[in-house]
């Protein structure tokens, strides 16, 4: 069963990379430490279910508005980007997280929901890779690799990466700071919606599950600086593997332990790097 | 004629006229335990519909959202509204806070579904419960040894106080009786990753006992079938008797084992008529067949009414203190067995039988 577990771990790890990128875009790109990340993400599956079950939309049509649900928060976050800095954004989004939680409880109740994927999955040399995890892996990897290529190959991508490294310099070179911030804000919000929807494929969710997403995203986002996306991809996969394999070898309680250790390790590593620089 | 009227007047149960009982119910009506909470509430409502003549009964219901702080706040609110007795609650993390409020305000609390040993061993003379962890443990232990004769057992349990207590004690009992518990694993209810937990015991055990709730059991069985994992027999302690389990799993449900206190076709011997009447009344009111757990709510409601009647017949007021005393004295026969309490509030009898699903129907295999 090691093969099956590794596939689950790899899928989860790739998903964590996506979470890390989404959080990082908003954090370093737009300057918002978004503690309401998880709650914003969870709005996407709720919108999807609403359109699917109440609205009678076909699943593929309901996906679009759900993916784009992150745009709901654009006006709010834009005001924040313009008026708040650093710790103030963290406090503001912490309050926002509580408001969103209550809002979702009122609208959707605290009942757990799951998006069922009927597809059984694929078999690789006798090893089953379940449908939800194949989707999780495929979509996450496509998005992260796409962004990685974009940031390395295209002029626009290079400019955005440069923005994350030295804002003064890119301003002198003629890159619009407002445009760059808008890019990261909107990009981060779309990725937040995608993350929420993917999370609901393999994890039962209710309005209080957002914190899990935020902590995982924050843990991975700590691993990089200066627009480098590779550490996010690698870090996410390592976290996914560590968490799942701890559960497989040592039991579920160690799965939680691995998650906590990863967060502590990431904070320590980031502090050490900051001191060096 | 005058003598006849006089005799009639004497025969009227005067104390039964004018009694007013306010029952406060704290239930997880939303959240991950809402399925259980709704079942308990409906059973209680059916029982309280049969209020004896002369007794006015008001049921005040509060939702705790399956969260302990919600349960505490709801109980405080109900006590402030002057209820004479509290009831409701599923799992001890929700029952515990209500029990604390009951003790602080000296209002009796009859929990329909609580199992943790500590709650009836402490100093809370206002706590009573319908279910018993001791009796469940005894039935599980004896049933497992007699039915399966297992060599190697895995026990999975969610991180709730009652399930943790029972699972660890069952492991000790099985270990001392010759069966080896090779895995005693805790998991988070509604976790997204149960498969690695199951991989750990694949091919290593001949019995897997799960203390998970309905949704956890469904996801576990689905993962077992999807990956083709062999773990011997699967015994789910809670929620396996629910109709929805068979609807969810279809033919895959056949062969699975579970435990129950009552099912419409498996009532306590001698209570078949009352059981049928309950099913009828439930269907009439809610339009569906009662979930098995609804009987715990019904038993709690019937016991509360019996205590109130006991007081009224003696001309005593329905104060919270008197209700607590009356609960210690009443004996009630319900379709899940007789209900009466010892000094600690623990039931003297709690029925738990083991069944196996066959052709989509739970069939009695152990107990009566």
XYZ file of C-alpha atoms in Angstrom:
645
model
C 0.000 0.000 0.000
C 3.058 2.218 -0.011
C 2.448 3.107 -3.653
C -1.146 4.160 -3.027
C -0.133 6.229 -0.012
C 2.636 7.929 -1.975
C 0.203 8.872 -4.727
C -2.191 10.357 -2.179
C 0.763 12.168 -0.570
C 1.963 13.518 -3.901
C -1.525 14.787 -4.783
C -1.890 16.447 -1.415
C 1.602 17.922 -1.672
C 0.944 19.447 -5.093
C -2.261 20.913 -3.732
C -0.289 22.438 -0.831
C 2.044 24.022 -3.406
C -0.961 25.654 -5.042
C -2.136 26.913 -1.647
C 1.332 28.319 -1.024
C 1.388 30.168 -4.362
C -2.095 31.615 -3.791
C -1.164 32.857 -0.318
C 2.237 34.125 -1.444
C 0.761 36.197 -4.298
C -1.461 38.033 -1.892
C 1.240 38.323 0.802
C 4.323 39.508 -1.058
C 2.641 40.620 -4.260
C -0.279 42.645 -2.959
C 1.081 43.197 0.561
C -1.891 41.565 2.311
C -1.263 38.869 4.927
C -4.596 37.235 4.235
C -5.718 35.289 7.304
C -9.186 35.018 5.732
C -7.635 33.005 2.881
C -9.313 29.723 3.870
C -12.740 31.271 4.415
C -12.552 33.066 1.058
C -11.571 29.780 -0.554
C -14.522 27.929 0.978
C -16.989 30.346 -0.584
C -16.149 28.726 -3.954
C -17.514 25.223 -3.186
C -20.580 26.740 -1.555
C -21.291 28.784 -4.691
C -20.708 25.680 -6.789
C -23.150 23.619 -4.713
C -25.701 26.438 -4.717
C -25.668 26.702 -8.505
C -25.599 22.935 -8.960
C -28.318 21.946 -6.520
C -30.567 24.990 -6.195
C -29.933 26.567 -9.569
C -29.970 23.289 -11.515
C -26.808 24.293 -13.441
C -24.715 21.544 -15.061
C -21.478 20.889 -13.148
C -19.177 22.368 -15.787
C -21.204 25.601 -15.942
C -21.256 25.934 -12.153
C -17.458 25.610 -12.051
C -16.857 29.002 -13.718
C -18.583 31.267 -11.186
C -17.121 29.147 -8.373
C -13.558 29.589 -9.684
C -14.122 33.296 -10.073
C -15.774 33.713 -6.670
C -12.522 35.194 -5.393
C -13.338 38.376 -7.318
C -16.090 39.018 -4.765
C -13.391 40.245 -2.414
C -11.619 42.556 -4.859
C -13.178 45.877 -3.691
C -12.552 45.051 -0.053
C -8.969 43.923 -0.545
C -8.213 46.802 -2.902
C -9.200 49.312 -0.245
C -6.995 47.393 2.166
C -4.050 47.357 -0.250
C -4.311 51.128 -0.589
C -4.789 51.981 3.080
C -3.203 49.276 5.232
C 0.289 47.837 5.619
C 1.871 44.736 7.261
C 0.406 43.804 10.635
C -2.697 45.936 10.031
C -3.659 43.721 7.063
C -3.251 40.634 9.227
C -5.536 42.029 11.926
C -8.077 43.250 9.391
C -8.241 39.878 7.590
C -8.433 38.033 10.900
C -11.602 39.994 11.661
C -12.783 39.359 8.123
C -12.275 35.612 8.627
C -14.635 35.628 11.629
C -17.213 37.699 9.753
C -17.066 35.336 6.768
C -17.390 32.295 9.034
C -20.545 33.667 10.630
C -21.873 34.757 7.257
C -21.410 31.240 5.842
C -22.948 29.673 8.948
C -26.073 31.810 8.495
C -26.309 31.134 4.762
C -25.224 27.500 4.574
C -25.355 26.219 8.225
C -22.448 24.354 9.823
C -23.380 21.019 8.211
C -20.498 19.221 6.538
C -20.707 18.892 2.767
C -18.663 16.963 0.228
C -18.303 17.321 -3.529
C -18.566 13.736 -4.728
C -16.294 12.693 -7.581
C -17.903 9.613 -9.107
C -14.813 8.726 -11.151
C -12.992 5.831 -9.513
C -9.553 6.964 -10.722
C -6.706 5.361 -12.664
C -4.587 2.263 -12.082
C -0.843 2.628 -12.519
C 0.776 -0.804 -12.593
C -1.823 -2.198 -10.223
C -1.680 0.860 -7.922
C -4.974 2.758 -7.659
C -4.932 6.532 -7.783
C -8.462 7.603 -6.705
C -10.387 10.071 -8.881
C -10.489 13.034 -6.457
C -6.724 12.829 -5.915
C -5.977 12.597 -9.648
C -8.002 15.794 -10.159
C -6.287 17.410 -7.176
C -2.853 16.566 -8.538
C -3.610 17.407 -12.168
C -5.194 20.813 -11.628
C -2.707 21.901 -8.939
C 0.326 20.864 -10.964
C -0.976 22.487 -14.131
C -1.586 25.805 -12.368
C 1.744 25.856 -10.494
C 3.814 24.783 -13.516
C 1.939 27.270 -15.696
C 2.812 30.088 -13.321
C 6.402 28.866 -13.063
C 6.757 28.994 -16.846
C 5.006 32.347 -17.016
C 7.412 33.845 -14.490
C 10.484 32.516 -16.316
C 9.641 32.744 -19.990
C 7.342 35.703 -20.629
C 8.360 39.372 -20.342
C 5.309 40.075 -18.242
C 6.202 37.209 -15.933
C 9.783 38.384 -15.591
C 8.542 41.881 -14.753
C 6.245 40.508 -12.065
C 9.070 38.449 -10.600
C 11.318 41.485 -10.621
C 8.588 43.412 -8.817
C 8.717 40.871 -5.992
C 12.501 41.247 -5.764
C 12.988 45.009 -5.902
C 10.101 47.402 -6.277
C 12.195 50.558 -6.552
C 14.257 49.155 -9.377
C 11.267 47.923 -11.408
C 9.595 51.298 -10.956
C 12.688 52.967 -12.421
C 12.564 50.470 -15.291
C 9.014 51.565 -16.037
C 6.943 48.733 -14.607
C 3.688 50.057 -13.177
C 3.509 49.228 -9.470
C -0.273 49.532 -9.437
C -0.530 47.120 -12.353
C 1.777 44.643 -10.644
C -0.166 44.798 -7.379
C -3.438 44.361 -9.264
C -2.005 41.317 -11.024
C -1.017 39.656 -7.768
C -4.222 40.593 -6.004
C -6.489 39.255 -8.756
C -4.266 36.242 -9.447
C -4.152 35.377 -5.747
C -7.927 35.618 -5.467
C -8.589 33.360 -8.470
C -6.144 30.820 -7.043
C -7.923 31.093 -3.689
C -11.213 30.095 -5.350
C -9.535 27.207 -7.183
C -7.934 26.034 -3.918
C -11.267 26.055 -2.076
C -12.946 24.056 -4.791
C -10.134 21.487 -4.914
C -10.113 21.165 -1.120
C -13.797 20.253 -1.149
C -13.119 17.354 -3.539
C -11.299 15.282 -0.957
C -12.210 16.845 2.400
C -15.673 17.284 3.969
C -16.051 21.002 4.618
C -18.091 23.429 6.670
C -17.527 27.157 7.391
C -15.008 26.352 10.144
C -12.612 24.359 7.944
C -11.047 27.494 6.469
C -8.338 27.743 9.121
C -6.836 24.419 7.988
C -6.385 25.842 4.509
C -4.899 29.086 5.812
C -2.353 27.329 8.041
C -1.205 24.979 5.278
C -0.967 27.861 2.795
C 0.957 30.021 5.281
C 3.374 27.161 6.098
C 4.284 26.701 2.439
C 4.346 30.425 1.615
C 6.963 30.955 4.341
C 9.434 28.929 2.296
C 10.111 31.467 -0.401
C 11.039 35.067 -1.039
C 11.766 37.236 -4.045
C 9.314 35.657 -6.473
C 10.882 32.190 -6.596
C 8.085 29.668 -7.085
C 10.198 26.483 -7.116
C 10.587 26.411 -3.292
C 6.800 26.572 -3.046
C 6.384 23.593 -5.352
C 9.050 21.557 -3.555
C 7.991 22.681 -0.064
C 4.332 21.855 -0.690
C 5.167 18.373 -1.950
C 7.467 17.738 1.029
C 4.753 18.870 3.441
C 2.157 16.633 1.774
C 4.467 13.643 1.826
C 5.578 14.247 5.428
C 2.011 14.576 6.661
C 0.606 11.585 4.801
C 3.545 9.267 5.419
C 3.538 10.170 9.135
C -0.113 9.066 9.201
C 0.714 5.890 7.289
C 3.751 4.843 9.326
C 3.001 6.178 12.776
C -0.752 6.849 12.970
C -3.137 9.742 12.546
C -1.971 11.692 15.584
C 1.461 11.955 13.963
C -0.139 13.361 10.850
C -1.225 16.351 12.931
C 2.188 16.413 14.587
C 3.949 16.524 11.217
C 1.785 19.488 10.197
C 2.636 21.386 13.385
C 6.349 20.579 13.061
C 6.330 21.742 9.446
C 4.848 25.098 10.457
C 7.415 25.564 13.221
C 10.218 24.511 10.881
C 9.065 26.916 8.172
C 8.881 29.830 10.632
C 12.364 29.017 11.967
C 13.798 28.709 8.459
C 12.234 31.994 7.374
C 13.561 33.810 10.467
C 17.034 32.395 9.853
C 16.952 33.515 6.203
C 15.735 36.987 7.190
C 18.593 37.341 9.665
C 21.121 36.279 7.009
C 19.789 38.793 4.529
C -77.104 11.177 41.842
C -75.381 13.578 44.274
C -73.404 10.668 45.739
C -72.434 9.592 42.263
C -71.105 13.101 41.412
C -69.305 13.247 44.756
C -67.580 9.913 44.038
C -66.600 11.102 40.563
C -65.102 14.255 42.047
C -63.110 12.154 44.479
C -61.818 9.953 41.658
C -60.458 12.874 39.615
C -56.626 12.899 39.900
C -56.550 16.546 41.113
C -52.786 16.768 41.354
C -52.619 16.018 37.635
C -54.561 19.166 36.851
C -52.548 22.318 36.519
C -48.974 20.936 36.322
C -46.758 22.886 33.957
C -43.452 21.444 32.776
C -40.875 23.289 30.726
C -38.355 20.949 29.079
C -35.169 22.449 27.657
C -33.478 20.528 24.851
C -29.913 21.225 23.682
C -29.259 19.331 20.482
C -26.724 19.363 17.632
C -29.278 20.239 14.959
C -26.616 21.550 12.600
C -22.959 20.617 12.161
C -21.276 17.272 11.821
C -23.548 15.656 14.418
C -26.784 17.094 13.026
C -27.966 13.729 11.695
C -27.878 12.317 15.220
C -29.252 15.499 16.810
C -32.270 15.633 14.515
C -33.044 11.953 15.204
C -32.892 12.492 18.979
C -35.039 15.621 18.763
C -37.722 13.912 16.723
C -37.901 10.949 19.087
C -38.235 13.329 22.045
C -40.955 15.320 20.283
C -43.001 12.160 19.642
C -42.703 11.165 23.314
C -43.741 14.610 24.572
C -46.785 14.553 22.277
C -48.194 11.949 24.639
C -48.302 14.240 27.628
C -50.714 12.858 30.245
C -53.936 14.770 30.835
C -53.494 17.590 33.306
C -49.861 18.147 32.544
C -48.886 21.036 30.300
C -45.550 20.483 28.630
C -43.538 23.069 26.713
C -40.423 22.030 24.813
C -37.797 24.728 24.279
C -35.165 23.665 21.725
C -31.707 25.146 21.178
C -29.110 24.188 18.565
C -25.519 23.838 19.778
C -24.103 23.623 16.195
C -22.158 20.486 17.266
C -19.765 22.688 19.255
C -19.173 22.531 23.027
C -19.267 26.339 23.539
C -22.608 26.364 21.718
C -23.919 23.626 24.013
C -22.887 25.569 27.130
C -24.450 28.813 25.890
C -27.668 27.042 24.871
C -28.008 25.349 28.261
C -27.433 28.650 30.099
C -30.113 30.279 27.961
C -32.620 27.506 28.667
C -31.977 27.618 32.409
C -32.475 31.390 32.343
C -35.855 30.749 30.729
C -36.887 28.648 33.693
C -36.850 25.076 32.387
C -37.340 22.414 35.071
C -35.296 19.802 33.237
C -32.670 19.695 30.496
C -32.253 16.978 27.913
C -30.620 16.306 24.519
C -27.011 16.064 23.385
C -24.918 13.595 21.449
C -21.283 12.718 22.258
C -19.766 13.647 25.586
C -17.936 16.728 24.359
C -21.413 18.268 23.952
C -23.049 16.544 26.921
C -20.241 17.510 29.356
C -20.746 21.308 29.151
C -24.524 20.948 29.586
C -23.943 18.688 32.609
C -21.766 21.415 34.140
C -24.485 24.043 33.633
C -27.049 21.643 35.120
C -24.897 21.162 38.224
C -24.245 24.884 38.667
C -27.954 25.758 38.471
C -29.183 22.548 40.187
C -31.414 21.586 37.265
C -31.637 17.880 36.338
C -30.213 16.888 32.982
C -31.237 13.649 31.283
C -28.820 12.935 28.423
C -30.219 10.491 25.869
C -26.861 9.531 24.347
C -23.814 9.836 26.579
C -21.224 7.149 27.249
C -18.142 8.483 29.048
C -17.627 6.785 32.395
C -16.472 9.880 34.274
C -19.763 11.727 33.903
C -21.690 9.415 36.225
C -18.766 8.753 38.553
C -18.375 12.370 39.578
C -20.226 14.571 42.003
C -23.130 15.624 39.826
C -26.432 14.526 41.396
C -28.317 16.286 38.606
C -26.933 14.183 35.753
C -28.797 11.164 34.344
C -28.471 9.299 31.098
C -30.310 6.752 28.986
C -27.260 5.039 27.492
C -24.423 3.386 29.363
C -20.816 3.077 28.323
C -20.311 0.189 30.723
C -23.177 -1.809 29.234
C -22.075 -1.035 25.691
C -18.528 -2.073 26.496
C -19.718 -5.278 28.096
C -21.911 -6.123 25.077
C -19.121 -5.288 22.649
C -16.501 -7.286 24.461
C -18.640 -10.389 24.966
C -20.225 -10.144 21.526
C -16.875 -9.794 19.762
C -15.347 -12.744 21.611
C -18.366 -14.994 21.052
C -19.109 -14.047 17.442
C -15.695 -13.511 15.890
C -13.121 -15.242 18.150
C -10.620 -12.708 16.766
C -6.855 -13.190 16.875
C -5.816 -9.717 15.742
C -8.009 -6.649 16.043
C -7.726 -3.021 14.915
C -9.741 -0.334 16.693
C -10.286 3.106 15.123
C -11.931 5.865 17.130
C -12.727 9.556 16.616
C -11.284 12.122 18.987
C -14.437 12.504 21.128
C -14.275 11.784 24.889
C -16.800 8.910 24.936
C -15.340 7.113 21.918
C -11.780 7.539 23.226
C -12.728 6.160 26.629
C -14.593 3.177 25.178
C -12.024 2.335 22.511
C -9.079 2.294 24.917
C -10.996 0.220 27.450
C -12.189 -2.231 24.797
C -8.593 -2.653 23.643
C -7.521 -3.530 27.203
C -10.385 -5.999 27.613
C -9.660 -7.722 24.309
C -5.943 -7.889 25.037
C -6.548 -9.532 28.387
C -8.889 -12.068 26.804
C -6.553 -13.447 24.195
C -7.252 -11.221 21.204
C -4.330 -9.007 20.205
C -5.151 -5.385 19.423
C -2.530 -4.548 16.810
C -3.757 -1.017 16.079
C -5.557 1.464 18.294
C -5.841 4.537 16.117
C -7.463 7.887 16.760
C -8.731 9.968 13.858
C -10.389 13.319 13.433
C -14.139 13.018 12.656
C -14.828 14.117 9.057
C -11.141 13.900 8.178
C -10.211 13.991 4.518
C -7.521 11.332 4.729
C -8.727 8.021 6.157
C -7.099 5.816 3.518
C -3.521 5.849 4.989
C -5.025 4.772 8.304
C -6.651 1.775 6.634
C -3.483 0.905 4.685
C -1.728 0.428 8.019
C -3.923 -2.501 8.995
C -4.501 -4.107 5.596
C -4.108 -7.897 5.801
C -2.923 -7.663 9.411
C -6.231 -8.063 11.253
C -9.274 -10.283 11.202
C -11.569 -7.670 12.761
C -11.729 -3.891 12.395
C -13.829 -2.117 15.039
C -14.757 1.485 14.229
C -16.154 3.895 16.811
C -16.634 6.462 14.042
C -19.992 7.986 13.263
C -22.207 7.290 10.262
C -20.293 9.431 7.730
C -16.870 8.188 8.897
C -18.011 4.562 8.609
C -19.412 5.120 5.124
C -16.144 6.707 3.979
C -14.095 3.952 5.603
C -16.100 1.175 3.951
C -15.941 2.968 0.593
C -12.143 3.275 0.900
C -11.861 -0.420 1.881
C -13.868 -1.448 -1.174
C -12.181 1.010 -3.549
C -8.696 -0.204 -2.678
C -9.780 -3.826 -2.205
C -8.319 -3.872 1.331
C -8.798 -6.988 3.420
C -9.316 -6.259 7.108
C -11.482 -9.256 8.032
C -14.874 -8.290 9.447
C -15.927 -4.652 9.831
C -17.869 -3.788 12.997
C -19.131 -0.219 13.315
C -20.264 0.581 16.842
C -22.385 3.616 15.916
C -24.556 4.488 12.947
C -24.380 1.171 11.087
C -28.085 0.541 11.636
C -29.150 3.625 9.712
C -31.143 3.070 6.552
C -29.028 5.640 4.696
C -25.953 3.454 5.138
C -27.484 0.769 2.928
C -28.703 3.447 0.484
C -25.170 4.896 0.309
C -23.296 1.601 0.025
C -25.822 -0.571 -1.811
C -24.744 -4.212 -1.978
C -21.406 -3.288 -0.419
C -23.247 -2.957 2.901
C -23.947 -6.678 3.034
C -21.780 -8.511 5.520
C -20.993 -5.422 7.604
C -21.609 -5.603 11.354
C -23.066 -3.040 13.718
C -24.604 -2.544 17.137
C -27.943 -1.027 18.085
C -30.341 -0.530 20.979
C -33.465 -0.565 18.907
C -34.688 -0.993 15.369
C -38.327 -1.031 14.236
C -38.034 -4.777 13.626
C -35.784 -5.436 16.652
C -37.556 -3.966 19.711
C -36.947 -5.073 23.274
C -38.930 -8.302 23.772
C -42.446 -7.572 25.011
C -42.597 -3.989 23.722
C -43.545 -4.734 20.122
C -46.895 -2.913 20.329
C -45.428 0.269 21.763
C -42.591 0.120 19.255
C -45.097 -0.103 16.394
C -47.129 2.773 17.824
C -43.960 4.862 18.036
C -43.085 4.115 14.406
C -46.618 5.036 13.321
C -46.652 8.284 15.295
C -43.207 9.204 14.017
C -44.165 8.571 10.387
C -47.362 10.544 10.818
C -45.538 13.524 12.266
C -42.336 13.577 10.202
C -43.269 11.574 7.118
C -40.302 9.203 7.426
C -39.407 6.000 9.256
C -37.650 6.816 12.539
C -33.867 6.598 12.664
C -32.805 4.042 15.287
C -31.255 6.748 17.467
C -34.674 8.439 17.710
C -35.598 5.784 20.269
C -33.018 7.239 22.690
C -34.821 10.598 22.422
C -38.184 8.881 22.840
C -36.965 7.005 25.929
C -35.702 10.269 27.444
C -39.034 11.992 26.762
C -41.055 9.132 28.195
C -38.892 9.062 31.322
C -39.255 12.830 31.823
C -43.042 12.565 31.583
C -43.044 9.610 33.978
C -41.079 11.677 36.520
C -43.495 14.607 36.169
C -46.484 12.323 36.592
C -44.844 10.712 39.626
C -44.639 14.142 41.295
C -48.142 15.247 40.336
C -49.676 12.061 41.684
C -48.075 12.878 45.026
C -49.161 16.487 44.909
C -45.604 17.764 44.762
C -44.651 20.784 42.651
C -42.632 20.284 39.470
C -39.482 22.012 40.691
C -36.068 21.082 39.260
C -35.050 19.581 42.611
C -38.170 17.416 42.780
C -37.720 16.328 39.171
C -34.212 15.102 40.025
C -35.579 13.116 42.978
C -38.394 11.683 40.845
C -35.995 10.584 38.117
C -34.204 8.419 40.710
C -37.453 6.697 41.591
C -39.252 6.080 38.286
C -39.050 2.879 36.274
C -40.160 3.065 32.679
C -40.430 0.345 30.061
C -39.505 1.524 26.575
C -39.022 -0.296 23.245
C -35.246 -0.183 23.883
C -35.635 -1.759 27.323
C -36.429 -0.698 30.874
C -35.129 2.689 32.082
C -34.251 3.420 35.706
C -31.231 5.082 37.310
C -28.772 4.359 40.091
C -27.561 7.020 42.535
C -24.964 8.293 40.102
C -27.520 8.761 37.314
C -26.239 5.741 35.371
C -28.978 3.547 33.845
C -29.406 0.191 35.561
C -30.027 -1.431 32.190
C -28.932 -0.530 28.666
C -29.631 -2.828 25.787
C -27.092 -3.217 22.982
C -27.302 -5.994 20.425
C -25.014 -6.882 17.524
C -26.408 -7.326 14.023
C -25.127 -8.110 10.560
C -26.491 -6.538 7.379
C -27.899 -9.175 5.069
C -29.783 -8.301 1.888
C -29.750 -4.677 3.004
C -31.469 -5.488 6.313
C -29.834 -5.657 9.778
C -30.289 -9.186 11.198
C -29.870 -9.903 14.879
C -26.739 -11.999 15.551
C -25.985 -11.460 19.236
C -28.009 -10.312 22.256
C -31.758 -10.068 22.653
